[in-house]
CSV table of N, CA and C in Angstrom, one decimal:
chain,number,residue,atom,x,y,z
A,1,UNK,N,-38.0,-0.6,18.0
A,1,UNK,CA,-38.8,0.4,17.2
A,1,UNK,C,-38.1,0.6,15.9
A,2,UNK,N,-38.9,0.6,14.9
A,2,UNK,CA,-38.5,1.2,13.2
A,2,UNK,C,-38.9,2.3,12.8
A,3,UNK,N,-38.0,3.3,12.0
A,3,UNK,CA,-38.5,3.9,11.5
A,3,UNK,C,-38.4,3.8,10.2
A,4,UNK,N,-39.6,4.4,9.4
A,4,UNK,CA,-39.5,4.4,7.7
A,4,UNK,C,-38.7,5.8,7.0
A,5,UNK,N,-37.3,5.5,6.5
A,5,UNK,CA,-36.8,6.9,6.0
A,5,UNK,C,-36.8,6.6,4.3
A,6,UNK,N,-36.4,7.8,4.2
A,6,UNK,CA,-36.0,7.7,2.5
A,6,UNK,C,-34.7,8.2,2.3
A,7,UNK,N,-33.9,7.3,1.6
A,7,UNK,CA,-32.4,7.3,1.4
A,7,UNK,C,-32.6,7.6,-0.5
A,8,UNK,N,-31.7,7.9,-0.9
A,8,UNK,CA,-31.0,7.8,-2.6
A,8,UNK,C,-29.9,7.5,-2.4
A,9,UNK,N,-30.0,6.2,-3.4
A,9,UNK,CA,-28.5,5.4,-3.5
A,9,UNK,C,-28.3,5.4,-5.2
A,10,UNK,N,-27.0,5.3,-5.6
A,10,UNK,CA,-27.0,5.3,-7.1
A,10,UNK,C,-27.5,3.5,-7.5
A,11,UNK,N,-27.7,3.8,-8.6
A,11,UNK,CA,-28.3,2.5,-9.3
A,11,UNK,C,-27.3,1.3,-9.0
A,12,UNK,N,-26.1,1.7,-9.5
A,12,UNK,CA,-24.5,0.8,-8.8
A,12,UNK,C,-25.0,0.2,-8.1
A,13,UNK,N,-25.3,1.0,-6.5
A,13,UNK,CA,-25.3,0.3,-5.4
A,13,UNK,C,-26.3,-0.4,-5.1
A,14,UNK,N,-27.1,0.0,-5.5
A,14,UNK,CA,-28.4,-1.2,-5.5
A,14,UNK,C,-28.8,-2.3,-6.2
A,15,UNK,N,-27.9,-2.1,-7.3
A,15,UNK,CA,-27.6,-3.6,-7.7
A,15,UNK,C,-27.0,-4.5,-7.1
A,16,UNK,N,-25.3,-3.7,-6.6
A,16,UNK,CA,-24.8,-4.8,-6.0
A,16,UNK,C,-25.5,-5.4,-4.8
A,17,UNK,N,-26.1,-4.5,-3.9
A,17,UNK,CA,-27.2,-4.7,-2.7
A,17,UNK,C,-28.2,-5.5,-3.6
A,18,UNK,N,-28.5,-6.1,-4.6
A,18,UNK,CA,-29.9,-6.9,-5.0
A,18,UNK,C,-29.0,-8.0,-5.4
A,19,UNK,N,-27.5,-8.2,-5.8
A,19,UNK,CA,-26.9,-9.5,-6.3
A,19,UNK,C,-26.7,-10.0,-4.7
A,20,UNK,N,-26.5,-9.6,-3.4
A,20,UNK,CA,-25.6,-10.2,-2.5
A,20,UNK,C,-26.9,-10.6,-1.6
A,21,UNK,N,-28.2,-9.7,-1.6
A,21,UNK,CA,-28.9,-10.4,-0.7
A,21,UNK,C,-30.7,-11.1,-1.8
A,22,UNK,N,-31.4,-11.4,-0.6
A,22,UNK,CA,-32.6,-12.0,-0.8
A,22,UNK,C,-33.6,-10.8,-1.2
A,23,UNK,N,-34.6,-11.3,-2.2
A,23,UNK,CA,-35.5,-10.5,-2.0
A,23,UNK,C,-36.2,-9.6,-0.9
A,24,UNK,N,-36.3,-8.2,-0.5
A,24,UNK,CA,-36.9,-8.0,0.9
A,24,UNK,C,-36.3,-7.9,1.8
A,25,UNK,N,-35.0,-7.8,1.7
A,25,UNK,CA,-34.3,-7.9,2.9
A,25,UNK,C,-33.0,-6.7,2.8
A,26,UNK,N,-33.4,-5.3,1.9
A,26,UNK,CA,-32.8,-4.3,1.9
A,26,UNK,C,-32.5,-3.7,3.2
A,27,UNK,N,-33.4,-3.6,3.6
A,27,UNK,CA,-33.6,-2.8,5.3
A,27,UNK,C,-32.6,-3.5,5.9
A,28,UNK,N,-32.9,-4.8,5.9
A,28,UNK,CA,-31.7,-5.6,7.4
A,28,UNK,C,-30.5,-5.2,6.3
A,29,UNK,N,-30.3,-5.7,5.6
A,29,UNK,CA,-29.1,-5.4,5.1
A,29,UNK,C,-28.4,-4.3,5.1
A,30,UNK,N,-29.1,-3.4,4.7
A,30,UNK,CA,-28.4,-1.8,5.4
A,30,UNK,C,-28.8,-1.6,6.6
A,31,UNK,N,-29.0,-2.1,7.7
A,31,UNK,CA,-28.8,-1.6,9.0
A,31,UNK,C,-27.6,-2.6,8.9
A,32,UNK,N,-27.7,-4.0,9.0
A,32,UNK,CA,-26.5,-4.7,9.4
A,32,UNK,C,-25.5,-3.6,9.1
A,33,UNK,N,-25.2,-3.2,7.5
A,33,UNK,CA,-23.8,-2.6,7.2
A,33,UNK,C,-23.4,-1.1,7.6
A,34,UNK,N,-24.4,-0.3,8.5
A,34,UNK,CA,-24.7,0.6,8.7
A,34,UNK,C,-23.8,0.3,10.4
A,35,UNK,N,-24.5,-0.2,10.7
A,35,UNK,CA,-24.1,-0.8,12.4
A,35,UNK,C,-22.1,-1.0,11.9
A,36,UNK,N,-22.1,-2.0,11.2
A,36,UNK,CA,-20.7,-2.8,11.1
A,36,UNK,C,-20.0,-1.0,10.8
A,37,UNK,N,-20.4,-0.3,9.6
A,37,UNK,CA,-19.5,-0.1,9.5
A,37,UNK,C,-18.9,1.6,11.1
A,38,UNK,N,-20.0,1.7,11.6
A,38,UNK,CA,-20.0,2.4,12.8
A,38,UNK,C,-19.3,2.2,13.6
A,39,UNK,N,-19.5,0.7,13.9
A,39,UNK,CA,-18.1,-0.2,15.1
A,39,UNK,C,-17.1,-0.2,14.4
A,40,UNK,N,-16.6,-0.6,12.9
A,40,UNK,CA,-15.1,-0.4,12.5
A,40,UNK,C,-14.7,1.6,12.8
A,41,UNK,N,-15.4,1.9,12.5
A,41,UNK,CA,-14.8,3.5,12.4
A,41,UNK,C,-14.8,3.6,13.8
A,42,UNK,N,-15.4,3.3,15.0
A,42,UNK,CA,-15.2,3.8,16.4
A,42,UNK,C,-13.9,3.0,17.2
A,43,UNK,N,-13.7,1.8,16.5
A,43,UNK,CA,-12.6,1.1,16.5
A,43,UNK,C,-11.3,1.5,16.3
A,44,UNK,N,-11.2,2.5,15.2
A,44,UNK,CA,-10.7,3.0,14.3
A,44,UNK,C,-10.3,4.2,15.0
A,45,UNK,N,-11.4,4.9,15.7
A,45,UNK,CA,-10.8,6.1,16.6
A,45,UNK,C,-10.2,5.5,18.1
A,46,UNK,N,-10.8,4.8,18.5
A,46,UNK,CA,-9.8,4.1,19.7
A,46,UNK,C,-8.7,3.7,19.5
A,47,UNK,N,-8.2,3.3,18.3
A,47,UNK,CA,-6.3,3.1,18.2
A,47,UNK,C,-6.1,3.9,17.8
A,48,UNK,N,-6.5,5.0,17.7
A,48,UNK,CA,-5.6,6.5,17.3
A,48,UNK,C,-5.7,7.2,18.5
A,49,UNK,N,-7.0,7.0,19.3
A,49,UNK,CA,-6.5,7.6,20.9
A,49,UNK,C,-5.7,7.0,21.6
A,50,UNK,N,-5.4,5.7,21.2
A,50,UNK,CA,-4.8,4.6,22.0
A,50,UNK,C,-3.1,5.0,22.0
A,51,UNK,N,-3.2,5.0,20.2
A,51,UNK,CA,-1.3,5.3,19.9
A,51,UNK,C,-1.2,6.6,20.2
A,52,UNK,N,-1.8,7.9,20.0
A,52,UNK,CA,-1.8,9.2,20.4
A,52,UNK,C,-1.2,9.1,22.2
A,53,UNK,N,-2.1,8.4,22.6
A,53,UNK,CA,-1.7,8.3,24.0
A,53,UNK,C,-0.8,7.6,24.9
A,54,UNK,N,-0.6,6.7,23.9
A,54,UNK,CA,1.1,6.0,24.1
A,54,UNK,C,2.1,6.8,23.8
A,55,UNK,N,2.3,7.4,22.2
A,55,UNK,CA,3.3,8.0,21.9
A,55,UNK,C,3.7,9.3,22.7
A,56,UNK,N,2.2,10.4,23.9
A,56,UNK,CA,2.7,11.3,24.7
A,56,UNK,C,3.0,10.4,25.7
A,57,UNK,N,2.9,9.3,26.4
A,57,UNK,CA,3.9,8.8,27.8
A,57,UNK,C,4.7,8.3,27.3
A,58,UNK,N,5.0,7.8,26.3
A,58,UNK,CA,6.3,7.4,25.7
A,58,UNK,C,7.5,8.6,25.6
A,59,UNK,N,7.0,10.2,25.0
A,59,UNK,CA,7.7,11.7,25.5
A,59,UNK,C,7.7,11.9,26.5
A,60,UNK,N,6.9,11.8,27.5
A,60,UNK,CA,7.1,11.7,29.1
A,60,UNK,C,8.2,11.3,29.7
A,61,UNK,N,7.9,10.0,29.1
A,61,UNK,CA,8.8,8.6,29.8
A,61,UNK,C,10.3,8.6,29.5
A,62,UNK,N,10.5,9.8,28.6
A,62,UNK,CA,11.9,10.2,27.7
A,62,UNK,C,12.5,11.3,28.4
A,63,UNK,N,11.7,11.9,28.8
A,63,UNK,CA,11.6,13.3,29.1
A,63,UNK,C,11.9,13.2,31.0
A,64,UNK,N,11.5,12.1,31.7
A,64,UNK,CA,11.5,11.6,33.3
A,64,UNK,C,13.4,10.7,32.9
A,65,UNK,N,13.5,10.2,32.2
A,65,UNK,CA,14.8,9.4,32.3
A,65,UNK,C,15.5,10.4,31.6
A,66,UNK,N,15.8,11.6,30.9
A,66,UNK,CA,17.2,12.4,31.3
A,66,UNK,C,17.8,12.7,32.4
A,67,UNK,N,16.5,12.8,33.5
A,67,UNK,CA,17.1,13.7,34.8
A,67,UNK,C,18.3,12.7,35.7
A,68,UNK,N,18.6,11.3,34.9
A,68,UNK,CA,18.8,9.8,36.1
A,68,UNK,C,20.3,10.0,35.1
């Protein structure tokens, strides 16, 4: 399913978006970059939960080996 929205982009970016693709092919192109850049940023929050959550069992794991 599609829907038709209305976006405002500055003139910049629509140029460079008219040097890199084909005529008619705005839409795929901003979804493609729209999608991509969604997965980098969710990506992006999973290694900050990731190291967040290593670095508290890594305190843990510091915090369990004084008592030895």
């Amino acid at each position: 399913m599609h829907r038709q929205i209305n976006i405002t982009l500055p003139d910049e970016t629509i140029e460079l978006i008219d040097r890199v693709i084909e005529k008619g092919d705005r839409s795929r192109f901003i979804n493609e970059t729209v999608q991509y850049y969604i997965a980098q940023k969710s990506l992006a929050n999973l290694r900050e939960q990731l190291k967040e959550g290593a670095i508290q069992r890594a305190e843990r794991d510091l915090e369990l080996v004084k008592f030895y």
